[in-house]
Coordinates of C-alpha atoms and ligand atoms in Angstrom, one line a residue:
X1 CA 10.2 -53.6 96.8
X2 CA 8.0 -56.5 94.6
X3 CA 6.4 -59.0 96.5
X4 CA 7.4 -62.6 96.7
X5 CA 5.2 -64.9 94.6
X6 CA 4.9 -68.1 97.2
X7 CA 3.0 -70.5 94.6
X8 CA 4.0 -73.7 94.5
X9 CA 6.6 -73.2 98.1
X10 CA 7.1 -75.4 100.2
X11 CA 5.7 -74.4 104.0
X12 CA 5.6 -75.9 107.5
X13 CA 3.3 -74.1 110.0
X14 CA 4.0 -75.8 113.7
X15 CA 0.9 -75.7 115.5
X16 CA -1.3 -75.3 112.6
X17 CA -4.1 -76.9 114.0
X18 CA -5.7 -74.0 116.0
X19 CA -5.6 -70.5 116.5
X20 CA -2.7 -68.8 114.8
X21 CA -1.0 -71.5 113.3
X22 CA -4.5 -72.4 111.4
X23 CA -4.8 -69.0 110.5
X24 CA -1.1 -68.8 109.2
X25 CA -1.7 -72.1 107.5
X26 CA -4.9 -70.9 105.7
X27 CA -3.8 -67.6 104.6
X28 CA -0.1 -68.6 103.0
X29 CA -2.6 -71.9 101.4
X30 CA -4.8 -69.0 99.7
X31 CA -1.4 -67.6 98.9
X32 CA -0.4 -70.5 97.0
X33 CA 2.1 -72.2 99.1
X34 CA 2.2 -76.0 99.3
X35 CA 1.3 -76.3 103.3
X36 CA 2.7 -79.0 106.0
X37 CA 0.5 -78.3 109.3
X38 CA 1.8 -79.7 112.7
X39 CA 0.1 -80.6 115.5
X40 CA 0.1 -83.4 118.0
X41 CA -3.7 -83.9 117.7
X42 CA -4.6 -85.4 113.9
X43 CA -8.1 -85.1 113.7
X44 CA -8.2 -80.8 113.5
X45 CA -5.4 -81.2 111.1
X46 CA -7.8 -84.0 109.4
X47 CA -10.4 -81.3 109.1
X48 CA -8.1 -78.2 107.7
X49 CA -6.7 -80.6 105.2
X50 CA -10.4 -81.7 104.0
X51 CA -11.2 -77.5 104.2
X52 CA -7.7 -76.8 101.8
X53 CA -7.4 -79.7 99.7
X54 CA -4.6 -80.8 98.1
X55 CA -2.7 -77.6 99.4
X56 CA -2.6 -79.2 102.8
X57 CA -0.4 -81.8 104.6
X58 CA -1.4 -82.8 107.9
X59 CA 1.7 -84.2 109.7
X60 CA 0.9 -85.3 113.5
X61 CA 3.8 -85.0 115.9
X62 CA 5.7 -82.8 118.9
X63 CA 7.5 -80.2 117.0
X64 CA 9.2 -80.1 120.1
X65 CA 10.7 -83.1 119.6
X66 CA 14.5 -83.0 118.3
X67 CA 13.9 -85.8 115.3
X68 CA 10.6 -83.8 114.0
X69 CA 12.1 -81.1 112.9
X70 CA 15.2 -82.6 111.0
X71 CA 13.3 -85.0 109.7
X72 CA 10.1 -82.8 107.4
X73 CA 12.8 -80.5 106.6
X74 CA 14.5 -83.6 104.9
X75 CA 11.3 -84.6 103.8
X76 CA 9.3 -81.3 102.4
X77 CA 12.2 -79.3 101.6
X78 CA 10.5 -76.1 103.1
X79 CA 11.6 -72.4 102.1
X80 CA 9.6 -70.9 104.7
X81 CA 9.1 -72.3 108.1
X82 CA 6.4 -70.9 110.5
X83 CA 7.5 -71.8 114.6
X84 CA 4.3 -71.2 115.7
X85 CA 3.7 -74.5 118.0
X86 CA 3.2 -73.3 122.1
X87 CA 2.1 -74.6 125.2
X88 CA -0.6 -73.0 127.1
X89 CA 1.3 -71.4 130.0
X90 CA -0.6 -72.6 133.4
X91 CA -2.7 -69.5 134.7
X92 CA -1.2 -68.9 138.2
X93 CA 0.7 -66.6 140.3
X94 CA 4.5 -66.9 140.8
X95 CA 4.6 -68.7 144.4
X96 CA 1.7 -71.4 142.8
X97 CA 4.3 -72.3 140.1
X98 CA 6.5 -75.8 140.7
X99 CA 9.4 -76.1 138.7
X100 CA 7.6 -78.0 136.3
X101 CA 5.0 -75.9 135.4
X102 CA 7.1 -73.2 135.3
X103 CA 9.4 -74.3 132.5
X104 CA 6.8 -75.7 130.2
X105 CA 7.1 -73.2 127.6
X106 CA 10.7 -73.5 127.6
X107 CA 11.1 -77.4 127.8
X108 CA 8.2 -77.1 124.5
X109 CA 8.3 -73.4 122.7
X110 CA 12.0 -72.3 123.0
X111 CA 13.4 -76.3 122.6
X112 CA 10.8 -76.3 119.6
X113 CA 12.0 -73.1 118.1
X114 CA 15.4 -73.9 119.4
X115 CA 15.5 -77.5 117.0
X116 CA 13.6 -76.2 113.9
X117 CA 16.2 -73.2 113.5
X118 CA 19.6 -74.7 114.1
X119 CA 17.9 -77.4 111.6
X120 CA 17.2 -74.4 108.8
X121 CA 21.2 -73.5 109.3
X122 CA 22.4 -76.4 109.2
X123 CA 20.8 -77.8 106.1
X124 CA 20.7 -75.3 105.2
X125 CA 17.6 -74.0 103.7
X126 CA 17.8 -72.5 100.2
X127 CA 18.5 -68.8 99.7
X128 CA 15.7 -66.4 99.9
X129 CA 14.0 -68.9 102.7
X130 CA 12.0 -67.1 105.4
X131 CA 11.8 -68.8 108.8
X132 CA 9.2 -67.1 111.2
X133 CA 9.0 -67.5 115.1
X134 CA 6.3 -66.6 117.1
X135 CA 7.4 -65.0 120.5
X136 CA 4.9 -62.5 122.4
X137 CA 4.4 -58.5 123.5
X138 CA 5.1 -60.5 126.9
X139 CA 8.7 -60.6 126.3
X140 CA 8.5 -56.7 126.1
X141 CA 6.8 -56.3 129.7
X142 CA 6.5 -59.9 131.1
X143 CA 3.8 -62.1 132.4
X144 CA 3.1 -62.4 136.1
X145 CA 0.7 -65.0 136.1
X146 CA 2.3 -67.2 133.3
X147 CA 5.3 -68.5 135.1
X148 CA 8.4 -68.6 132.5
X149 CA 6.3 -68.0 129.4
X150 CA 7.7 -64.0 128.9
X151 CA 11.1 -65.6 129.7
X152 CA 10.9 -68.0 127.0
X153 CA 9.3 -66.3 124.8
X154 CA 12.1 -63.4 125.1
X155 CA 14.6 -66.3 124.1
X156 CA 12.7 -67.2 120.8
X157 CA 13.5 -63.4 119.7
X158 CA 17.0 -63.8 120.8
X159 CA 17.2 -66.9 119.2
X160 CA 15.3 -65.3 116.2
X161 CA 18.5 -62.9 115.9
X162 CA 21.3 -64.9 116.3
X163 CA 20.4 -67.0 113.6
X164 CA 19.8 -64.5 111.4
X165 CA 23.2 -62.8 112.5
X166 CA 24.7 -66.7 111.1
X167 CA 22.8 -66.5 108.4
X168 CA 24.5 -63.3 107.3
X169 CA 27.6 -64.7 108.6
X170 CA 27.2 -67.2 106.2
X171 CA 25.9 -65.5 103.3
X172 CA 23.1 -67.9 103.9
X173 CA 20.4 -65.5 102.6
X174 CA 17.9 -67.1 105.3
X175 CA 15.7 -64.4 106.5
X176 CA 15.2 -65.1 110.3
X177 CA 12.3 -62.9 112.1
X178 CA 10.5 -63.2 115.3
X179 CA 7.0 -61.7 115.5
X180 CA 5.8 -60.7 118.8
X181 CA 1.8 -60.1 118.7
X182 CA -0.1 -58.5 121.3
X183 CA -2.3 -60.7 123.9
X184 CA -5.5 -61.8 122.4
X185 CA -8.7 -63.8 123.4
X186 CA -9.3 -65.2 119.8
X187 CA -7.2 -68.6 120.6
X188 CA -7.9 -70.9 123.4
X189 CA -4.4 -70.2 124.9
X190 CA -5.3 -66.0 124.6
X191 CA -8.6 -66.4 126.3
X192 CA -7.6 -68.2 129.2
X193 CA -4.6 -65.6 129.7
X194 CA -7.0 -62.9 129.0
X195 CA -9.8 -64.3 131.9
X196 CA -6.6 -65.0 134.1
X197 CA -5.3 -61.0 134.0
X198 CA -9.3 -59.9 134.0
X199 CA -9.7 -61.3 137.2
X200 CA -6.6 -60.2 139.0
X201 CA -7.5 -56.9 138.0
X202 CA -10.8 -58.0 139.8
X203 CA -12.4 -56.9 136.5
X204 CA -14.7 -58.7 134.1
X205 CA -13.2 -59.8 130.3
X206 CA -15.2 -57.4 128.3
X207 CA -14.2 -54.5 130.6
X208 CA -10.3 -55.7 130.5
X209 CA -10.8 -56.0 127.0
X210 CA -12.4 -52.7 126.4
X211 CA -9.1 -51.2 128.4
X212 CA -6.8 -53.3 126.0
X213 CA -8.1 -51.6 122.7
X214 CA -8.5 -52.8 119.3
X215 CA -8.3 -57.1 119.4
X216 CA -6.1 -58.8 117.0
X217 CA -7.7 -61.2 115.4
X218 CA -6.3 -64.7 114.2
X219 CA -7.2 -63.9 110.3
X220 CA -4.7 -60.6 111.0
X221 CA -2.0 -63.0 112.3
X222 CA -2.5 -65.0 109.4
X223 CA -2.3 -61.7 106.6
X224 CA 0.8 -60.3 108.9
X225 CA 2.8 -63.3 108.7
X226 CA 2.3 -63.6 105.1
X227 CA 3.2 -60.1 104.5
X228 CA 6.2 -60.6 106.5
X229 CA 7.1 -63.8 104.4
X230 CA 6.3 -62.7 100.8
X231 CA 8.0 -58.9 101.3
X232 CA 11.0 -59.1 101.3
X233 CA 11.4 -55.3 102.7
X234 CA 10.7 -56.7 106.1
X235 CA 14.2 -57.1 106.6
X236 CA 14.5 -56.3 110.2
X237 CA 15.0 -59.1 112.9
X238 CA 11.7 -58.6 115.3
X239 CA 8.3 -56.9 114.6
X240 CA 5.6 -56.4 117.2
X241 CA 2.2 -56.9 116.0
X242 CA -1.0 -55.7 117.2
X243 CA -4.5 -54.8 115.7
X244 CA -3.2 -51.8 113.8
X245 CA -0.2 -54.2 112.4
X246 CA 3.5 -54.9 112.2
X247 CA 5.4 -52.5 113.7
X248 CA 9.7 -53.2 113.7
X249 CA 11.2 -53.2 116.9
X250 CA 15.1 -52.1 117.5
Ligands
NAP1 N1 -3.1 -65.9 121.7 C1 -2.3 -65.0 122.1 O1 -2.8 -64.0 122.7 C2 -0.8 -65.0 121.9 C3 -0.1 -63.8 122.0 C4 1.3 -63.8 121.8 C5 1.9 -65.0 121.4 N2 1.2 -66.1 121.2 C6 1.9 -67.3 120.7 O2 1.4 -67.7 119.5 C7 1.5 -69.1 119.3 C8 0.2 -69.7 118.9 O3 -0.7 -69.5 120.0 P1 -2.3 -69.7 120.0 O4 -2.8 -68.6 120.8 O5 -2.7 -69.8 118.6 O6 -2.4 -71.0 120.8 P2 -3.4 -72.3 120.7 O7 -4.8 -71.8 120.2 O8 -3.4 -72.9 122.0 O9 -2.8 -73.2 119.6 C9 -1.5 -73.8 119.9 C10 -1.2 -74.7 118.7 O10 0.1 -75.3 119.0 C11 0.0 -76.7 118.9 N3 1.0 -77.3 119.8 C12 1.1 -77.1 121.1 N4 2.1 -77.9 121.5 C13 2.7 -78.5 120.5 C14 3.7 -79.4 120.3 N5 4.5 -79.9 121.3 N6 4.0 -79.9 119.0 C15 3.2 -79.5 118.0 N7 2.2 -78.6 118.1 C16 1.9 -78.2 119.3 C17 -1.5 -77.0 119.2 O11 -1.9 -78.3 118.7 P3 -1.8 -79.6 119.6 O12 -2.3 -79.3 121.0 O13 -2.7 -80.6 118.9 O14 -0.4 -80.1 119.5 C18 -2.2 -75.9 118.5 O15 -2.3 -76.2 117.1 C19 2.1 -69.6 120.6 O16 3.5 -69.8 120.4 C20 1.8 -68.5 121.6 O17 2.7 -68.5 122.7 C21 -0.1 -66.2 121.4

């Protein structure tokens, strides 16, 4: 199947700022999409929109918050949406958890990705739109010492495929697809789980990492998700992705 040509689309990438989302931003910018990048935090945005040019629109705000997402799909008119935005799970064992730190990643990743895809049906966005959310190989085998992060992260790929299940319903021709990539240290939120799992193993990070096997990098995250969004054979609901690339899941 042909490739997608992405020039001139309109894309958000949630937590563009860093990481991934930077990444994502940057490759589906050298793709020739028109970009909208949030974060909370303006001034990284500040310095990928002066790296990108006129390609880039910084937009500062919680993507987890319910008006954000309903209002720059009004105003940007996006066919591809990137849910990338997550909290940094706190580092801990189970019993070290409260309540509150427990949650985070569902009171900020699953209510983010929760918002920004009932927003995409509703609107709904126009056919042949791709919306992307970032889950994690957690939700295959869990996280011990990141309180409910596999949890949520397992309810972004549910949520993933039920609304591509309405999409078909409604002969929307949204694409809906979670990715699930491997744990990595190339982000700040994948080193400190990576030092975290190092030393309960009681191991140092380049051993634990040596165990691990090939790293993904954050450049790979951002070729992947483009590939995902500009071939329109990746027609399947989830993918894992690792070093050696996107691999379905059933
Ligand atoms: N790194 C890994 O090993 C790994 C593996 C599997 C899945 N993931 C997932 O991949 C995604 C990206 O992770 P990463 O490793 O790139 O993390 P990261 O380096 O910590 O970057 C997180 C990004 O999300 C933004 N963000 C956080 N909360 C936000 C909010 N409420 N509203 C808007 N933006 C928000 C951050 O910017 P601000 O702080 O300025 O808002 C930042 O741009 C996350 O969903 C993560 O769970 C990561």
């Amino acid at each position: 199947m042909t490739s997608t040509d992405i020039t001139g689309r309109s894309a958000i990438v949630t937590g563009a700022s860093r990481g991934f989302g930077r990444a994502i931003a940057i490759a589906l910018s050298k793709a020739g999409a028109q970009v909208t990048g949030v974060a909370r935090d303006p001034a990284p945005l500040a310095e990928l929109a002066a790296e990108l040019g006129g390609s880039f629109t910084p937009a500062a705000a919680d993507a987890a918050d319910p008006v954000v997402g309903g209002r720059l799909i009004d105003e940007r008119q996006p066919t591809v949406l990137v849910l990338n935005a997550g909290a940094a799970p706190l580092s801990r064992p189970l019993q070290r958890h409260t309540w509150r730190t427990f949650s985070r990643n569902w009171e900020v990743d699953v209510q983010h990705a929760f918002g920004w895809v009932r927003e995409a049906l509703l609107a709904p966005l126009p056919p042949g739109s791709v919306v992307v959310a970032m889950s994690s190989g957690a939700a295959l085998r869990g996280s011990p010492l990141s309180g409910g992060y596999a949890g949520a992260k397992a309810t972004i790929r549910f949520l993933a495929g039920y609304a591509a299940a309405e999409s078909a319903r409604a002969g929307l021709g949204i694409r809906f697809i979670s990715v699930l990539p491997q744990l990595t240290p190339a982000t700040q939120l994948g080193a400190a789980a990576v030092a975290a799992y190092a030393a309960r193993q009681g191991t140092d990070v380049p051993s634990y990492l040596a165990a691990a096997g090939p790293t993904l990098t954050a450049e790979q995250v951002g070729s992947a998700i483009t590939e995902l969004i500009t071939d329109p054979g990746h027609d399947q609901d989830a993918y894992l992705l690792t070093a050696v690339g996107l691999k379905s899941l059933p």
